[in-house]
Amino acid sequence: MNQLSKKLLNWYRSNKRDLPWRHTSDPYAIMVSEIMLQQTRVDTVIPYYHKFLERFPTVASLAAAEEDDVLNLWKGLGYYSRGRNLHKAAKKIIADHGGIFPQTFEQVRRLPGVGEYTAGAIMSIAFNQPYPAVDGNVLRVISRIHGINEDITLPETKERITTIVREMIPDGHAGDFTQTLMELGATVCTPKSPLCKECPVAQECRAFQNQQTDVLPVKQKKEKPAIQRFFALLLVEEQKILLTRSHPGTLLKNMWGVPLIETSEEKPLSADEFDLNWLNRQVADRIGIQVHQIKHAGKVRHVFTHRIWEMEVLHCTQCTFEAVNPIYQWVNLQDLNSLPIPSAFARVIDLLDKI
Ligand code: SF4
């Protein structure tokens, strides 16, 4: 084992946080934790991880579940495609592997929702196999330690860093080493103001030695998220609300939500600025309902990773029903809690309490 890896590993063993997925080597539980941790903070994930494994303790129990039950548990965690893919992965393990979690990198990589990083994490943490798991944290840590000045968003830089990590994995300690790099990136070698004085490898770190910790890693600036503007319709009649699972042109596939009508207006509209006739025509044409009274209920701005939704929420009453498009359904208000409604729409529906 080289000195650098040894120092890192020793540091991890005496400083690691006590996280629930560090008490298991069950590949299924590790897959659940890794998928939940994609783009989500540890503190947020912990209660979801416990709830999820209580409800679906095994691959078989998850595979047998209804998709709505899975998504309902995912409510509030965001990026629902992760929950959907986890469900599909469990079904694939049952169908293709007889319910036994696959044990080769290639098989794990073929599970829905499992990319190169997650497959590496599962193989190393659950099976102690020497596969690198390189995410944004690891790219940052390694580019600083090795003083890599190339843009970490480029595939060739990622390739180079993956090779470095592969060579650093100490024999027989792959699982701990994967977690070492993750832990150092999360708690010491943070994106801003890394705690170099507490770092076990400050002496070996080129970025620290050359005072480059604020310029490494080199990372191309992300484009600003695009803004989409909508009218979000609260159509409520006799304790029922009109919902749909179809939101074309959005990321929320198959999730329950209120009807949306996209508007190309450049700036948010105030209550008396929008064109009521246009809106009425849209509601009639798309949904099959004539609305005779529309009141502005508020605004909701929801930020996704690559997109921002700005929604003018309209409370529509005194409706006459024509031929209601079957993609819309009336749902009892008291049943809302049992449906997988993503937070963007939950915040819209919450405005009902203020009307
Ligand atoms: Fe990161 Fe500083 Fe440690 Fe280098 S010395 S790895 S920059 S925390």
CSV table of C-alpha atoms and ligand atoms in Angstrom, one decimal:
chain,number,residue,atom,x,y,z
A,1,MET,CA,0.0,0.0,0.0
A,2,ASN,CA,1.5,3.4,-0.9
A,3,GLN,CA,2.0,6.0,1.8
A,4,LEU,CA,-0.6,8.4,0.5
A,5,SER,CA,-3.3,5.7,0.5
A,6,LYS,CA,-2.2,4.5,3.9
A,7,LYS,CA,-2.5,7.9,5.4
A,8,LEU,CA,-5.9,8.5,3.9
A,9,LEU,CA,-7.2,5.2,5.1
A,10,ASN,CA,-6.0,5.6,8.6
A,11,TRP,CA,-7.5,9.0,8.7
A,12,TYR,CA,-10.9,7.6,7.6
A,13,ARG,CA,-10.9,4.8,10.1
A,14,SER,CA,-10.5,7.3,13.0
A,15,ASN,CA,-12.6,10.1,11.7
A,16,LYS,CA,-15.5,8.6,9.7
A,17,ARG,CA,-19.0,9.8,10.5
A,18,ASP,CA,-21.4,7.2,11.8
A,19,LEU,CA,-23.8,6.9,8.9
A,20,PRO,CA,-26.5,4.2,8.7
A,21,TRP,CA,-25.3,2.6,5.4
A,22,ARG,CA,-21.9,2.1,7.0
A,23,HIS,CA,-23.4,-0.6,9.3
A,24,THR,CA,-24.3,-2.9,6.4
A,25,SER,CA,-22.7,-4.8,3.6
A,26,ASP,CA,-26.0,-5.7,2.0
A,27,PRO,CA,-25.6,-4.6,-1.7
A,28,TYR,CA,-29.3,-3.8,-1.9
A,29,ALA,CA,-29.1,-1.4,1.1
A,30,ILE,CA,-25.9,0.1,-0.3
A,31,MET,CA,-27.6,0.6,-3.7
A,32,VAL,CA,-30.5,2.4,-2.0
A,33,SER,CA,-28.1,4.7,-0.1
A,34,GLU,CA,-26.0,5.5,-3.2
A,35,ILE,CA,-29.0,6.3,-5.4
A,36,MET,CA,-30.5,8.5,-2.7
A,37,LEU,CA,-27.2,10.3,-2.2
A,38,GLN,CA,-27.0,11.3,-5.9
A,39,GLN,CA,-27.4,15.1,-5.8
A,40,THR,CA,-28.9,15.0,-2.3
A,41,ARG,CA,-27.3,15.9,1.1
A,42,VAL,CA,-26.5,13.2,3.7
A,43,ASP,CA,-28.7,14.8,6.4
A,44,THR,CA,-31.7,14.8,4.0
A,45,VAL,CA,-31.1,11.2,2.9
A,46,ILE,CA,-30.9,9.6,6.4
A,47,PRO,CA,-34.6,9.6,7.3
A,48,TYR,CA,-35.6,8.6,3.8
A,49,TYR,CA,-33.1,5.7,3.8
A,50,HIS,CA,-34.6,4.4,7.1
A,51,LYS,CA,-38.2,4.8,5.9
A,52,PHE,CA,-37.5,3.2,2.6
A,53,LEU,CA,-35.7,0.1,4.1
A,54,GLU,CA,-38.4,-0.3,6.7
A,55,ARG,CA,-41.0,-0.4,4.0
A,56,PHE,CA,-39.0,-2.4,1.5
A,57,PRO,CA,-36.3,-4.3,3.4
A,58,THR,CA,-35.4,-6.6,0.5
A,59,VAL,CA,-35.1,-6.5,-3.3
A,60,ALA,CA,-38.1,-8.9,-3.5
A,61,SER,CA,-40.3,-6.5,-1.4
A,62,LEU,CA,-39.4,-3.6,-3.6
A,63,ALA,CA,-39.9,-5.5,-6.8
A,64,ALA,CA,-43.4,-6.5,-5.7
A,65,ALA,CA,-44.4,-2.9,-4.8
A,66,GLU,CA,-46.7,-0.6,-6.8
A,67,GLU,CA,-44.8,2.2,-8.4
A,68,ASP,CA,-47.0,4.8,-6.7
A,69,ASP,CA,-46.0,3.4,-3.3
A,70,VAL,CA,-42.4,3.7,-4.1
A,71,LEU,CA,-42.8,7.3,-5.4
A,72,ASN,CA,-44.8,8.2,-2.4
A,73,LEU,CA,-41.9,7.3,-0.1
A,74,TRP,CA,-39.7,9.3,-2.4
A,75,LYS,CA,-41.9,12.4,-2.0
A,76,GLY,CA,-39.8,15.4,-1.0
A,77,LEU,CA,-36.5,13.8,-2.0
A,78,GLY,CA,-36.7,15.1,-5.6
A,79,TYR,CA,-35.3,13.6,-8.8
A,80,TYR,CA,-38.1,11.0,-8.9
A,81,SER,CA,-36.6,9.1,-11.8
A,82,ARG,CA,-34.1,7.8,-9.2
A,83,GLY,CA,-37.0,6.1,-7.3
A,84,ARG,CA,-38.5,4.8,-10.5
A,85,ASN,CA,-35.2,3.3,-11.6
A,86,LEU,CA,-34.6,1.8,-8.2
A,87,HIS,CA,-37.9,0.0,-8.5
A,88,LYS,CA,-37.0,-1.2,-12.0
A,89,ALA,CA,-33.6,-2.3,-10.8
A,90,ALA,CA,-35.3,-4.5,-8.1
A,91,LYS,CA,-37.6,-6.0,-10.8
A,92,LYS,CA,-34.6,-6.7,-13.0
A,93,ILE,CA,-32.7,-8.4,-10.2
A,94,ILE,CA,-35.7,-10.7,-9.7
A,95,ALA,CA,-36.3,-11.3,-13.4
A,96,ASP,CA,-32.7,-11.7,-14.6
A,97,HIS,CA,-30.8,-12.8,-11.5
A,98,GLY,CA,-33.3,-14.9,-9.6
A,99,GLY,CA,-33.5,-12.4,-6.8
A,100,ILE,CA,-29.8,-12.6,-6.0
A,101,PHE,CA,-28.0,-9.3,-6.2
A,102,PRO,CA,-25.6,-9.4,-9.2
A,103,GLN,CA,-21.9,-9.5,-8.3
A,104,THR,CA,-20.0,-8.4,-11.3
A,105,PHE,CA,-19.4,-4.8,-12.3
A,106,GLU,CA,-20.9,-5.3,-15.8
A,107,GLN,CA,-24.1,-6.8,-14.3
A,108,VAL,CA,-24.4,-4.1,-11.7
A,109,ARG,CA,-23.8,-1.4,-14.2
A,110,ARG,CA,-26.7,-2.7,-16.4
A,111,LEU,CA,-29.2,-2.1,-13.6
A,112,PRO,CA,-31.5,0.8,-14.3
A,113,GLY,CA,-30.3,4.1,-12.7
A,114,VAL,CA,-26.8,2.7,-12.0
A,115,GLY,CA,-24.1,4.6,-13.7
A,116,GLU,CA,-20.3,4.1,-13.7
A,117,TYR,CA,-19.9,5.9,-10.3
A,118,THR,CA,-22.7,4.0,-8.5
A,119,ALA,CA,-21.6,0.6,-9.9
A,120,GLY,CA,-18.1,1.4,-8.7
A,121,ALA,CA,-19.4,2.4,-5.3
A,122,ILE,CA,-21.6,-0.8,-4.9
A,123,MET,CA,-18.8,-3.1,-6.1
A,124,SER,CA,-16.2,-1.6,-3.8
A,125,ILE,CA,-18.4,-1.0,-0.7
A,126,ALA,CA,-20.6,-4.1,-0.8
A,127,PHE,CA,-18.2,-6.6,-2.4
A,128,ASN,CA,-14.8,-5.0,-1.5
A,129,GLN,CA,-13.8,-5.2,-5.2
A,130,PRO,CA,-11.2,-2.8,-6.5
A,131,TYR,CA,-13.4,-0.6,-8.6
A,132,PRO,CA,-13.0,3.2,-8.5
A,133,ALA,CA,-16.1,5.3,-7.8
A,134,VAL,CA,-15.4,8.8,-9.1
A,135,ASP,CA,-18.0,11.5,-8.4
A,136,GLY,CA,-17.7,15.3,-8.1
A,137,ASN,CA,-16.2,15.0,-4.6
A,138,VAL,CA,-13.5,12.6,-5.8
A,139,LEU,CA,-12.7,14.6,-8.9
A,140,ARG,CA,-12.1,17.6,-6.6
A,141,VAL,CA,-10.0,15.8,-4.0
A,142,ILE,CA,-7.7,14.1,-6.5
A,143,SER,CA,-7.3,17.1,-8.8
A,144,ARG,CA,-6.1,19.0,-5.7
A,145,ILE,CA,-3.9,16.3,-4.3
A,146,HIS,CA,-2.2,15.8,-7.7
A,147,GLY,CA,-2.4,19.4,-8.8
A,148,ILE,CA,-4.4,18.6,-12.0
A,149,ASN,CA,-5.0,21.8,-13.9
A,150,GLU,CA,-7.3,20.3,-16.5
A,151,ASP,CA,-11.0,20.9,-16.6
A,152,ILE,CA,-12.7,18.2,-14.6
A,153,THR,CA,-15.9,18.3,-16.7
A,154,LEU,CA,-13.9,16.9,-19.6
A,155,PRO,CA,-14.2,13.1,-20.1
A,156,GLU,CA,-10.4,12.8,-20.6
A,157,THR,CA,-9.8,14.4,-17.2
A,158,LYS,CA,-12.3,12.1,-15.6
A,159,GLU,CA,-10.6,9.2,-17.2
A,160,ARG,CA,-7.2,10.3,-16.0
A,161,ILE,CA,-8.5,10.7,-12.4
A,162,THR,CA,-10.3,7.4,-12.5
A,163,THR,CA,-6.9,5.7,-13.4
A,164,ILE,CA,-5.2,7.5,-10.5
A,165,VAL,CA,-7.9,6.3,-8.1
A,166,ARG,CA,-7.7,2.8,-9.4
A,167,GLU,CA,-4.0,2.7,-8.8
A,168,MET,CA,-4.5,4.1,-5.3
A,169,ILE,CA,-6.9,1.4,-4.1
A,170,PRO,CA,-5.1,-0.6,-1.4
A,171,ASP,CA,-5.3,-4.4,-1.8
A,172,GLY,CA,-8.2,-5.8,0.3
A,173,HIS,CA,-9.5,-2.3,1.4
A,174,ALA,CA,-11.5,-1.2,-1.6
A,175,GLY,CA,-14.7,-0.5,0.3
A,176,ASP,CA,-13.1,1.6,2.9
A,177,PHE,CA,-10.9,3.4,0.4
A,178,THR,CA,-13.9,4.5,-1.7
A,179,GLN,CA,-15.5,5.8,1.4
A,180,THR,CA,-12.3,7.5,2.4
A,181,LEU,CA,-12.2,9.7,-0.7
A,182,MET,CA,-16.0,10.5,-0.3
A,183,GLU,CA,-15.5,11.4,3.3
A,184,LEU,CA,-12.5,13.6,2.8
A,185,GLY,CA,-14.4,15.5,0.0
A,186,ALA,CA,-17.5,15.9,2.1
A,187,THR,CA,-15.9,16.9,5.4
A,188,VAL,CA,-12.4,18.3,4.8
A,189,CYS,CA,-11.6,19.0,1.2
A,190,THR,CA,-14.8,20.9,0.7
A,191,PRO,CA,-15.5,23.0,-2.5
A,192,LYS,CA,-15.0,26.3,-0.7
A,193,SER,CA,-12.4,26.9,2.0
A,194,PRO,CA,-11.1,23.4,2.4
A,195,LEU,CA,-9.8,22.6,6.0
A,196,CYS,CA,-6.3,21.9,4.9
A,197,LYS,CA,-4.9,22.3,8.4
A,198,GLU,CA,-6.9,19.2,9.4
A,199,CYS,CA,-6.1,17.3,6.3
A,200,PRO,CA,-4.1,14.1,6.6
A,201,VAL,CA,-2.4,14.6,3.3
A,202,ALA,CA,-1.7,18.3,3.3
A,203,GLN,CA,2.1,17.6,3.0
A,204,GLU,CA,1.5,15.6,-0.2
A,205,CYS,CA,-1.2,17.9,-1.6
A,206,ARG,CA,0.1,19.9,-4.6
A,207,ALA,CA,-2.8,22.4,-4.4
A,208,PHE,CA,-2.1,23.1,-0.8
A,209,GLN,CA,1.7,23.3,-1.3
A,210,ASN,CA,1.4,25.6,-4.3
A,211,GLN,CA,-1.4,27.7,-2.8
A,212,GLN,CA,-3.9,26.6,-5.5
A,213,THR,CA,-6.7,25.3,-3.3
A,214,ASP,CA,-9.0,28.2,-4.5
A,215,VAL,CA,-8.3,27.6,-8.2
A,216,LEU,CA,-8.4,23.8,-8.3
A,217,PRO,CA,-10.4,22.0,-9.5
A,218,VAL,CA,-10.7,23.7,-12.8
A,219,LYS,CA,-14.3,23.5,-13.8
A,220,GLN,CA,-16.1,25.0,-16.8
A,221,LYS,CA,-18.9,27.3,-15.6
A,222,LYS,CA,-22.4,25.7,-15.9
A,223,GLU,CA,-25.0,27.4,-18.0
A,224,LYS,CA,-27.6,29.2,-16.1
A,225,PRO,CA,-30.8,27.1,-15.7
A,226,ALA,CA,-33.5,27.8,-18.2
A,227,ILE,CA,-36.7,29.5,-16.9
A,228,GLN,CA,-40.0,28.0,-17.9
A,229,ARG,CA,-43.2,29.9,-17.1
A,230,PHE,CA,-46.6,28.4,-16.5
A,231,PHE,CA,-50.1,29.1,-15.3
A,232,ALA,CA,-50.8,26.4,-12.7
A,233,LEU,CA,-54.5,25.7,-12.4
A,234,LEU,CA,-56.3,25.0,-9.1
A,235,LEU,CA,-59.6,23.6,-10.4
A,236,VAL,CA,-61.6,22.5,-7.3
A,237,GLU,CA,-65.2,21.4,-7.3
A,238,GLU,CA,-67.1,19.7,-4.4
A,239,GLN,CA,-64.0,18.7,-2.4
A,240,LYS,CA,-62.2,17.3,-5.5
A,241,ILE,CA,-59.3,18.7,-7.4
A,242,LEU,CA,-58.5,18.2,-11.0
A,243,LEU,CA,-55.0,16.5,-11.4
A,244,THR,CA,-53.1,14.9,-14.2
A,245,ARG,CA,-50.0,12.7,-14.6
A,246,SER,CA,-49.2,14.1,-18.0
A,247,HIS,CA,-46.8,17.1,-18.1
A,248,PRO,CA,-45.3,17.2,-21.6
A,249,GLY,CA,-42.1,19.1,-21.9
A,250,THR,CA,-41.2,18.8,-18.2
A,251,LEU,CA,-39.1,16.5,-16.2
A,252,LEU,CA,-41.9,15.2,-14.1
A,253,LYS,CA,-43.0,12.1,-16.0
A,254,ASN,CA,-46.0,10.2,-14.6
A,255,MET,CA,-46.2,12.3,-11.4
A,256,TRP,CA,-49.4,13.7,-10.1
A,257,GLY,CA,-49.8,17.4,-10.4
A,258,VAL,CA,-52.2,20.3,-11.3
A,259,PRO,CA,-52.8,21.2,-15.0
A,260,LEU,CA,-50.1,23.5,-16.4
A,261,ILE,CA,-50.4,25.9,-19.3
A,262,GLU,CA,-47.0,27.1,-20.5
A,263,THR,CA,-46.7,30.8,-21.3
A,264,SER,CA,-44.0,32.5,-23.3
A,265,GLU,CA,-44.3,35.8,-21.4
A,266,GLU,CA,-40.9,37.2,-20.7
A,267,LYS,CA,-41.7,38.5,-17.3
A,268,PRO,CA,-44.0,37.2,-14.5
A,269,LEU,CA,-47.5,38.5,-15.0
A,270,SER,CA,-49.5,40.2,-12.3
A,271,ALA,CA,-53.1,39.1,-11.6
A,272,ASP,CA,-54.7,41.8,-13.8
A,273,GLU,CA,-52.1,41.6,-16.6
A,274,PHE,CA,-52.8,38.2,-18.1
A,275,ASP,CA,-55.1,37.7,-21.0
A,276,LEU,CA,-58.2,36.1,-19.6
A,277,ASN,CA,-59.7,35.3,-23.0
A,278,TRP,CA,-56.5,33.5,-24.1
A,279,LEU,CA,-56.4,31.6,-20.9
A,280,ASN,CA,-60.0,30.6,-21.1
A,281,ARG,CA,-59.5,29.3,-24.6
A,282,GLN,CA,-56.5,27.3,-23.5
A,283,VAL,CA,-58.4,25.7,-20.6
A,284,ALA,CA,-61.4,24.9,-22.8
A,285,ASP,CA,-59.3,23.5,-25.7
A,286,ARG,CA,-56.8,21.4,-23.6
A,287,ILE,CA,-58.9,20.4,-20.6
A,288,GLY,CA,-62.5,20.6,-21.9
A,289,ILE,CA,-63.7,22.9,-19.2
A,290,GLN,CA,-65.2,26.4,-19.4
A,291,VAL,CA,-64.1,28.5,-16.4
A,292,HIS,CA,-66.2,31.5,-15.5
A,293,GLN,CA,-64.2,32.8,-12.6
A,294,ILE,CA,-60.4,33.0,-12.3
A,295,LYS,CA,-58.6,34.4,-9.2
A,296,HIS,CA,-54.9,34.8,-8.8
A,297,ALA,CA,-53.9,32.6,-5.8
A,298,GLY,CA,-50.2,33.4,-5.7
A,299,LYS,CA,-46.8,32.5,-7.3
A,300,VAL,CA,-44.6,29.5,-6.9
A,301,ARG,CA,-40.9,29.5,-8.1
A,302,HIS,CA,-39.4,26.0,-8.0
A,303,VAL,CA,-35.7,25.4,-8.8
A,304,PHE,CA,-34.7,22.1,-10.4
A,305,THR,CA,-31.1,21.4,-11.3
A,306,HIS,CA,-31.2,22.6,-14.9
A,307,ARG,CA,-34.5,24.4,-14.9
A,308,ILE,CA,-36.5,26.9,-13.0
A,309,TRP,CA,-40.3,26.9,-13.0
A,310,GLU,CA,-42.1,30.2,-12.4
A,311,MET,CA,-45.8,29.4,-11.8
A,312,GLU,CA,-48.7,31.9,-11.6
A,313,VAL,CA,-51.3,29.9,-9.6
A,314,LEU,CA,-54.9,30.5,-10.6
A,315,HIS,CA,-57.9,29.4,-8.7
A,316,CYS,CA,-60.6,28.5,-11.2
A,317,THR,CA,-64.2,28.3,-10.1
A,318,GLN,CA,-67.7,28.3,-11.6
A,319,CYS,CA,-66.8,25.8,-14.2
A,320,THR,CA,-69.0,24.2,-16.9
A,321,PHE,CA,-67.8,20.8,-18.0
A,322,GLU,CA,-67.7,19.9,-21.6
A,323,ALA,CA,-65.8,16.8,-22.7
A,324,VAL,CA,-63.1,16.7,-20.0
A,325,ASN,CA,-59.9,15.3,-21.6
A,326,PRO,CA,-59.3,11.9,-20.0
A,327,ILE,CA,-55.7,12.7,-19.1
A,328,TYR,CA,-57.2,14.8,-16.3
A,329,GLN,CA,-58.9,13.2,-13.2
A,330,TRP,CA,-60.8,14.4,-10.3
A,331,VAL,CA,-59.2,13.4,-7.0
A,332,ASN,CA,-60.6,13.7,-3.5
A,333,LEU,CA,-58.8,16.4,-1.6
A,334,GLN,CA,-58.5,14.1,1.4
A,335,ASP,CA,-56.7,11.5,-0.8
A,336,LEU,CA,-53.9,13.9,-1.8
A,337,ASN,CA,-51.5,12.6,0.9
A,338,SER,CA,-51.4,9.1,-0.5
A,339,LEU,CA,-50.4,10.3,-4.0
A,340,PRO,CA,-46.8,10.8,-5.2
A,341,ILE,CA,-47.0,14.6,-5.7
A,342,PRO,CA,-43.6,16.3,-6.2
A,343,SER,CA,-42.8,19.3,-4.2
A,344,ALA,CA,-43.2,21.7,-7.1
A,345,PHE,CA,-46.9,20.8,-7.3
A,346,ALA,CA,-47.4,20.3,-3.5
A,347,ARG,CA,-46.4,24.0,-3.0
A,348,VAL,CA,-49.0,25.0,-5.6
A,349,ILE,CA,-51.7,22.9,-4.0
A,350,ASP,CA,-50.8,24.3,-0.5
A,351,LEU,CA,-52.0,27.7,-1.7
A,352,LEU,CA,-55.5,26.3,-1.5
A,353,ASP,CA,-55.3,26.8,2.3
A,354,LYS,CA,-54.7,30.5,1.8
A,355,ILE,CA,-57.7,31.1,-0.5
B,1,SF4,FE1,-7.9,19.2,0.0
B,1,SF4,FE2,-6.5,20.9,1.4
B,1,SF4,FE3,-6.3,18.3,1.9
B,1,SF4,FE4,-5.3,19.3,-0.3
B,1,SF4,S1,-4.6,19.7,1.7
B,1,SF4,S2,-6.6,17.5,-0.2
B,1,SF4,S3,-6.8,20.9,-0.8
B,1,SF4,S4,-8.1,19.6,2.2
